[in-house]
Coordinates of C-alpha atoms and ligand atoms in Angstrom, one line a residue:
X14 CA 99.2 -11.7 -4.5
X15 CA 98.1 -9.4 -1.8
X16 CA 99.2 -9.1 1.9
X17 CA 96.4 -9.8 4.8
X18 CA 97.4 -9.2 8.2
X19 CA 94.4 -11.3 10.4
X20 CA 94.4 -9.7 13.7
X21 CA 93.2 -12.9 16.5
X22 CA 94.6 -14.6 13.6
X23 CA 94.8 -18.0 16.3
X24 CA 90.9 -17.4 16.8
X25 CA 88.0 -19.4 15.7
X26 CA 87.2 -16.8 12.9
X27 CA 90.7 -16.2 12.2
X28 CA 92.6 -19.8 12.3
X29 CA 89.7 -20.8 9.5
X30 CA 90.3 -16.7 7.6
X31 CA 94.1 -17.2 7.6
X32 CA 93.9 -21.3 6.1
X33 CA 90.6 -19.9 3.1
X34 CA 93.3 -16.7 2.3
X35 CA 96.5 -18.9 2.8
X36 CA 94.6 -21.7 0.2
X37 CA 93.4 -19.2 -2.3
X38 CA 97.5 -17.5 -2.4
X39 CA 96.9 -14.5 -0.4
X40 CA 100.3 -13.8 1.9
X41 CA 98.6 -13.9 5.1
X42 CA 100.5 -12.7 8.7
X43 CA 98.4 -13.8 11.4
X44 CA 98.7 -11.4 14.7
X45 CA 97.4 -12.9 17.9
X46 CA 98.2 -13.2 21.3
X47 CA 98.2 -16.5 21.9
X48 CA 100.6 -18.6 19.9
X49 CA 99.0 -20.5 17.2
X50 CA 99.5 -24.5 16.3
X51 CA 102.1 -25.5 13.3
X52 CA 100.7 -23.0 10.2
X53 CA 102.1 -22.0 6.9
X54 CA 101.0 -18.7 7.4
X55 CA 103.6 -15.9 9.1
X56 CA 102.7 -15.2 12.5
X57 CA 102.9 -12.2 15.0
X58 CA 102.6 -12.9 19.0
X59 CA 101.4 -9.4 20.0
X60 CA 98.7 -7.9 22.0
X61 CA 96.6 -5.4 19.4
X62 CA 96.6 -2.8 22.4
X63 CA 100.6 -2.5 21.9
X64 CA 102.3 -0.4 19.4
X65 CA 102.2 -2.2 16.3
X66 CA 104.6 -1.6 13.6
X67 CA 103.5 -3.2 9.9
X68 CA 104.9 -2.8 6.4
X69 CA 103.9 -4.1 3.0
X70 CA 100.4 -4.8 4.2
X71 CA 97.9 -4.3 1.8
X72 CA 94.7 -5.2 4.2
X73 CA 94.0 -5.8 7.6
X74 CA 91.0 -8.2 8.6
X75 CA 90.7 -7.1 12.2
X76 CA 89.2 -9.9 14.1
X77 CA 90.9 -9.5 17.8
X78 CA 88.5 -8.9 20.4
X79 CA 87.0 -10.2 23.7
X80 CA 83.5 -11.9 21.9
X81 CA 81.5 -12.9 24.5
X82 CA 79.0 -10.6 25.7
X83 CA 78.2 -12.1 29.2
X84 CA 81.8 -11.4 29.9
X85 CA 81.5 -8.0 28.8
X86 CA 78.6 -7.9 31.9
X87 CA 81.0 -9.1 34.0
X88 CA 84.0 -6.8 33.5
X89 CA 83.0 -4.3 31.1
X90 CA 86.7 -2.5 31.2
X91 CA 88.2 -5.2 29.5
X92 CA 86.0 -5.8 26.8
X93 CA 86.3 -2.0 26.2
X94 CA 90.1 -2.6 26.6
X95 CA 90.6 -4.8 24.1
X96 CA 88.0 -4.0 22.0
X97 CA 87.9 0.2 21.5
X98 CA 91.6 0.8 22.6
X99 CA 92.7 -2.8 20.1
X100 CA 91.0 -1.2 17.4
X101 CA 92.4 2.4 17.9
X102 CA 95.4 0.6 17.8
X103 CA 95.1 -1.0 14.8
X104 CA 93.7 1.7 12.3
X105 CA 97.0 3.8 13.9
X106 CA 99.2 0.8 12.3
X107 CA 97.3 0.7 9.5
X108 CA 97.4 4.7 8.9
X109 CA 100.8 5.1 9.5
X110 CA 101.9 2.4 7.1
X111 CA 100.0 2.6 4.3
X112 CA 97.5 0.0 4.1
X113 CA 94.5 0.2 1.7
X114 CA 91.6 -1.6 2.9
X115 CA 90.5 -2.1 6.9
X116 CA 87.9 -4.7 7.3
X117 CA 86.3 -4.3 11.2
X118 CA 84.6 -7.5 12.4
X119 CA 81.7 -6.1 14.0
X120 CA 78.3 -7.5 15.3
X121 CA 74.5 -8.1 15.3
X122 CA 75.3 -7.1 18.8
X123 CA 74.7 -3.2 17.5
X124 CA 71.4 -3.5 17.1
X125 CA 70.2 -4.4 20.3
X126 CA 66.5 -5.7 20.2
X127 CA 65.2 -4.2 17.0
X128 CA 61.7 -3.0 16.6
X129 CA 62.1 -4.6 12.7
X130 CA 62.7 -7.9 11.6
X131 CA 64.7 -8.5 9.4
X132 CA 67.5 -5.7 10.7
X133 CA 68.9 -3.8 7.7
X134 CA 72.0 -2.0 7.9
X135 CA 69.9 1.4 8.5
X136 CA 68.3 0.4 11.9
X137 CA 68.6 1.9 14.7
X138 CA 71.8 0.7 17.1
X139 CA 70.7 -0.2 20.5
X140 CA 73.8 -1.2 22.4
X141 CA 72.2 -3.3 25.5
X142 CA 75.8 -4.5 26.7
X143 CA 79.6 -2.9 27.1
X144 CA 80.2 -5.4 24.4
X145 CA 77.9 -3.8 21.7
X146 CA 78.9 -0.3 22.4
X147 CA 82.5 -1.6 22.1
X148 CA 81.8 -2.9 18.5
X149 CA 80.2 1.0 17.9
X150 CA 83.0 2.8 19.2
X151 CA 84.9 0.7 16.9
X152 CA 82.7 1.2 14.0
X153 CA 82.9 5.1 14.8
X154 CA 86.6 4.5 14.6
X155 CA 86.7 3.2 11.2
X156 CA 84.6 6.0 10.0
X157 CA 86.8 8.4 11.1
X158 CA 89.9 6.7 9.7
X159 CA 91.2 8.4 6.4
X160 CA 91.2 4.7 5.1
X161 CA 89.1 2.3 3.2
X162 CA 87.4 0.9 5.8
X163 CA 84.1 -1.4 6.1
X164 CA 82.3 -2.9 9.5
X165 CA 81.3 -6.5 9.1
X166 CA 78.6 -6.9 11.3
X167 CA 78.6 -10.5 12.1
X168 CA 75.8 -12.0 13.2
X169 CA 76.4 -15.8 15.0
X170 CA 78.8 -17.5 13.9
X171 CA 79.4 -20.9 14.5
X172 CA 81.6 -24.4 12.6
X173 CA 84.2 -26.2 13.4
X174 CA 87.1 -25.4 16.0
X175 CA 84.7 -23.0 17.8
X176 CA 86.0 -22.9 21.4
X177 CA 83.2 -25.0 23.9
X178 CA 85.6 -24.5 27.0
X179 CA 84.9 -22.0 29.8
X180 CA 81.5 -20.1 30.6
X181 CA 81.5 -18.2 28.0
X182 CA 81.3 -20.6 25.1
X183 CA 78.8 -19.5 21.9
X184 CA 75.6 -21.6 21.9
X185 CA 76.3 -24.3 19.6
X186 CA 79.7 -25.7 20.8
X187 CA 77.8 -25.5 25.0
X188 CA 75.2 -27.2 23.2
X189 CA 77.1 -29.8 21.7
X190 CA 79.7 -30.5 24.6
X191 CA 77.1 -31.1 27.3
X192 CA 75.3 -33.3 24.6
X193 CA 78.5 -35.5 24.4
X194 CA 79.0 -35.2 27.8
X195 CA 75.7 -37.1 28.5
X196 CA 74.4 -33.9 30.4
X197 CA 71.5 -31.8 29.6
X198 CA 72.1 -28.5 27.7
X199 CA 71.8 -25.3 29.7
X200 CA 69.3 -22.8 28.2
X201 CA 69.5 -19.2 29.7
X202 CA 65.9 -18.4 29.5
X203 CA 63.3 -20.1 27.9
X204 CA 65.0 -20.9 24.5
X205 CA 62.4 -18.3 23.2
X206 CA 65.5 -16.7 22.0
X207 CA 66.3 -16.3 18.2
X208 CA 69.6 -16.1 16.5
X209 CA 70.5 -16.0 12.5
X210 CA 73.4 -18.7 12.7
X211 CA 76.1 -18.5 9.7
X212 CA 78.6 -21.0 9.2
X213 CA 82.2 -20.2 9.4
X214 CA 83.1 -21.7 5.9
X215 CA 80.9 -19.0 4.5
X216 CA 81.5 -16.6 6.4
X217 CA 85.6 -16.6 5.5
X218 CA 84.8 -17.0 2.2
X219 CA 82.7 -13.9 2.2
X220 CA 85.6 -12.0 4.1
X221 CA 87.4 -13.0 1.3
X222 CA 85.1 -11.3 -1.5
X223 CA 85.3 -8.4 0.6
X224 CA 88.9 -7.7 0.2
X225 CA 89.3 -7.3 -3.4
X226 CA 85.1 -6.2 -3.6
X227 CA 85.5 -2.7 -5.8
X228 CA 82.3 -1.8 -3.7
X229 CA 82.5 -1.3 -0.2
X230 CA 80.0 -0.4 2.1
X231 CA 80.9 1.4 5.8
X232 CA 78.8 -1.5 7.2
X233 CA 77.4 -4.7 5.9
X234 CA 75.5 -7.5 7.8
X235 CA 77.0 -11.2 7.3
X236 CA 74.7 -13.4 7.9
X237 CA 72.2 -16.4 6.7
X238 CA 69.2 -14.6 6.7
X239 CA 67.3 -17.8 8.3
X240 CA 66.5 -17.5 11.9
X241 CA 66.7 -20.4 14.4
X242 CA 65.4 -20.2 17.9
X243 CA 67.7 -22.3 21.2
X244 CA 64.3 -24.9 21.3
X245 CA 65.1 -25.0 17.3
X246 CA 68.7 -25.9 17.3
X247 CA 67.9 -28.2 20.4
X248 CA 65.1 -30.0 18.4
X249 CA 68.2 -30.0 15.2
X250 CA 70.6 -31.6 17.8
X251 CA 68.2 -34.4 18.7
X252 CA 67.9 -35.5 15.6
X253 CA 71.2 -36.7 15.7
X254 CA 71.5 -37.4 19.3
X255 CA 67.7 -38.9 19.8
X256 CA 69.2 -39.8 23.7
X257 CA 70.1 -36.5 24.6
X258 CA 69.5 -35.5 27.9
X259 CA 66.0 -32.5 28.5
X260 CA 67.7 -29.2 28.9
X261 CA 68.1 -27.3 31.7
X262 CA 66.4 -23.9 31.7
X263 CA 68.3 -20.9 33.5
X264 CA 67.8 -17.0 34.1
X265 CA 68.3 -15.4 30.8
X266 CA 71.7 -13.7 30.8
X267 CA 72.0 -10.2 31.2
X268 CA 72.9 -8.6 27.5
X269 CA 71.2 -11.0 26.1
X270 CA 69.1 -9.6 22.8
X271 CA 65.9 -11.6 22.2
X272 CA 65.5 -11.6 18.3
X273 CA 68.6 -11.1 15.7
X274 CA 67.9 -11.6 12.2
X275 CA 69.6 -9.8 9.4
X276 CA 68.4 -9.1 6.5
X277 CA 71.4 -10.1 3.7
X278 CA 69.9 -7.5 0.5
X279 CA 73.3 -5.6 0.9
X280 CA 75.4 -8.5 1.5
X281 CA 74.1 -10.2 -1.8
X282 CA 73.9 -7.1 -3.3
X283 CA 77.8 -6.0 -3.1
X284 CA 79.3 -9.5 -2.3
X285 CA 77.4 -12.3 -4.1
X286 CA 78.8 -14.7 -1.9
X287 CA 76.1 -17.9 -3.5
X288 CA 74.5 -20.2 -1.4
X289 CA 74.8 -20.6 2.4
X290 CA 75.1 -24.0 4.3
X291 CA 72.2 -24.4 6.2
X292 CA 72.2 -25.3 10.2
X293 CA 71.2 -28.8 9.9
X294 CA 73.7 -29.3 7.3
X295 CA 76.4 -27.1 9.6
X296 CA 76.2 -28.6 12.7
X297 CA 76.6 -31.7 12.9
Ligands
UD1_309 C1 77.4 -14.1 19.6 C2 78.9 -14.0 19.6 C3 79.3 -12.6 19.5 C4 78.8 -12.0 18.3 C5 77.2 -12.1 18.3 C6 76.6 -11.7 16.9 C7 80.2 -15.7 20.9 C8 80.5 -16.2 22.3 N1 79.3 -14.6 20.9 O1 76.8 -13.5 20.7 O2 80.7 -12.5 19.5 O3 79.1 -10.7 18.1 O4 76.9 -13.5 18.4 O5 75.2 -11.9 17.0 O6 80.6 -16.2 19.9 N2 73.0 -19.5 25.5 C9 72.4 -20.6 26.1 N3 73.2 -21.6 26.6 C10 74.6 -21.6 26.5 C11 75.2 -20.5 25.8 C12 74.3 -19.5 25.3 O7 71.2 -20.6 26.3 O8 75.2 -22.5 27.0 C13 72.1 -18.5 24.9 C14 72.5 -17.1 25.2 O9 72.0 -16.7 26.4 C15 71.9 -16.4 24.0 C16 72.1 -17.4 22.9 O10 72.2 -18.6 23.5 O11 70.6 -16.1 24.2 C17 73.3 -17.1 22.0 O12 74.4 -16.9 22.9 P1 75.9 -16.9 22.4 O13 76.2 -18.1 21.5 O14 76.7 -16.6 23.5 O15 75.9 -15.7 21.3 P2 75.5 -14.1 21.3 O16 75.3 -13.6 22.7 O17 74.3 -14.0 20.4

C-alpha cells in the first residue's frame, strides 16, 4: 500500500486524515510539531520550515499551517512564516526525493468576498488577510513545482477534536464551549455572516479519493455546497441546548469574508465523494 506523509499530522484535519488512511491500510508518517497522543501511525516531531529529509514517500498531504485568520491580522509574519516558507519547504522534500503526488490544503480564504455565489474554482482570488495570500503564495508554489501537485481549497471545516481553546478557535467549537459553559456565544458582527461548513469525516475521506484520483485538478474546492449563516448555526445549536444563553454581538473581525459558498461541480465531478453529513446531523 502506498506511503502518506501528513504534514500537522497531530492537527484537527490531520489526527482524523492520518486514523481514515491508517484504517483503509495506507502507511501513514505523520509530521508535526507538537507530539501527538499514542497512534499507530509513524510519527515525525519537526517544524515544516526545517530541512526535511524523506524517503519512500509516495504522497504528501500537506496540512501544517497557522489556520486562523484573525491571527494572521495580528502577526502577519508568522502566518507567512509558517505558511509560504513551510510549504517551500516541503515541495523541496518532496522534489528532492521523489514523491509523486503533493496535495496543498488550501482555502475558501482565496477568494476573498466574491462577486458570485456559488465560488467556482475560476473566480477571481481576493486575498483580504496575510492568511489568504499565504494560501496563494502556496498555491503558486505548487504550480511551479515539477510535481503532481493539486490545491484543496477547503472551505470550513469543522467535527470532532476541533481545538475550542484560545482566541482563535473556528466558530463551531467557540460556539459550543461557551454553550457548555453556560455563557452566551460571541458573534463578531451581526451573525449576518455565511460560511459553507463541511464535516471533517468527509472531508478526510475525500482527501483520501484524491490520492489515488487518476484526475487531478491544480485546485478543487472541498466543501458542502449548503451555506449556513452564525444566526443559522446558533438557531441549530438551540435546538439542542433550548437554555442557551442570547449571544453576545461584537465588532466584526478584521479579515473576515462576509459570504463563502463553493460551488462542488468539480469536486463531484473528479472525486465523487457521495453524500455529505449535513450540519444538524454534524454538530451535535
Ligand atoms: C476558517 C478556518 C480557516 C479556513 C477557512 C476556510 C479556522 C480557525 N479557520 O476560517 O483555516 O481556511 O475557514 O473557509 O478553522 N466567529 C464568531 N465567533 C467566534 C468565532 C468566529 O462570530 O467565536 C465568526 C468569525 O468572525 C467569522 C465566522 O465566525 O465570521 C467563521 O470564523 P472561523 O470559524 O474563525 O473561520 P474562518 O475565518 O471562516
Amino acid at each position: 500500500m502506498a506511503s502518506v506523509l501528513v504534514t500537522g499530522g497531530a492537527g484537527f484535519i490531520g489526527t482524523h486524515l492520518c486514523n481514515h488512511l491508517h484504517n483503509k491500510g495506507y502507511h501513514v508518517i505523520s509530521l508535526d510539531i507538537q507530539q501527538s497522543d499514542d497512534n499507530p501511525w509513524e510519527v515525525v516531531v519537526a517544524d515544516v520550515r526545517d530541512y526535511l529529509q524523506i524517503d519512500g514517500i509516495d504522497s504528501i498531504v500537506h496540512l501544517a499551517a497557522q489556520v486562523s485568520v484573525a491571527q494572521s491580522m495580528e502577526d502577519p509574519d508568522y502566518t507567512l512564516s509558517v505558511n509560504v516558507d513551510g510549504t517551500s519547504s516541503v515541495l523541496a522534500a518532496a522534489e528532492s526525493s521523489g514523491v509523486k503526488r503533493v496535495l496543498f490544503a488550501s482555502s475558501a480564504a482565496v477568494y476573498g468576498d466574491a462577486d458570485e455565489m456559488p465560488i467556482t474554482e475560476k473566480s477571481p482570488l481576493i486575498p483580504q488577510s496575510p492568511y489568504a495570500v499565504s494560501k496563494i503564495v502556496g498555491e503558486e508554489l505548487c504550480r511551479q513545482s515539477p510535481i503532481e501537485t493539486c490545491a484543496l481549497r477547503f472551505f470550513n471545516v469543522y467535527g470532532p477534536g476541533q481545538s475550542s481553546s484560545g482566541g482563535y478557535s473556528a466558530v463551531i467549537p467557540a460556539f459550543k464551549k461557551a454553550i457548555a459553559a453556560g455563557m452566551p456565544p460571541t458573534v463578531f458582527g451581526d451573525g449576518t455572516q455565511i460560511r459553507d461548513f463541511i464535516h471533517v469525516s468527509d472531508l478526510v475521506r475525500t482527501i483520501e479519493i484524491a490520492l489515488s484520483s487518476k484526475v487531478i485538478p491544480e485546485e478543487v474546492n472541498l466543501a458542502s455546497g449548503e451555506s449556513t449563516s452564525l444566526i443559522d448555526l446558533l438557531k441549530a445549536l438551540e435546538k439542542h441546548h433550548p437554555d442557551m444563553a442570547n449571544p453576545l454581538f461584537e465588532d466584526e473581525r478584521a479579515g473576515d469574508i462576509h459570504t463563502s459558498i463553493a460551488d462542488v461541480t468539480l469536486m463531484n465531478e473528479v472525486f465523487s465523494p457521495g453524500e455529505m453529513i449535513t450540519l444538524e446531523e454534524g454538530i451535535n
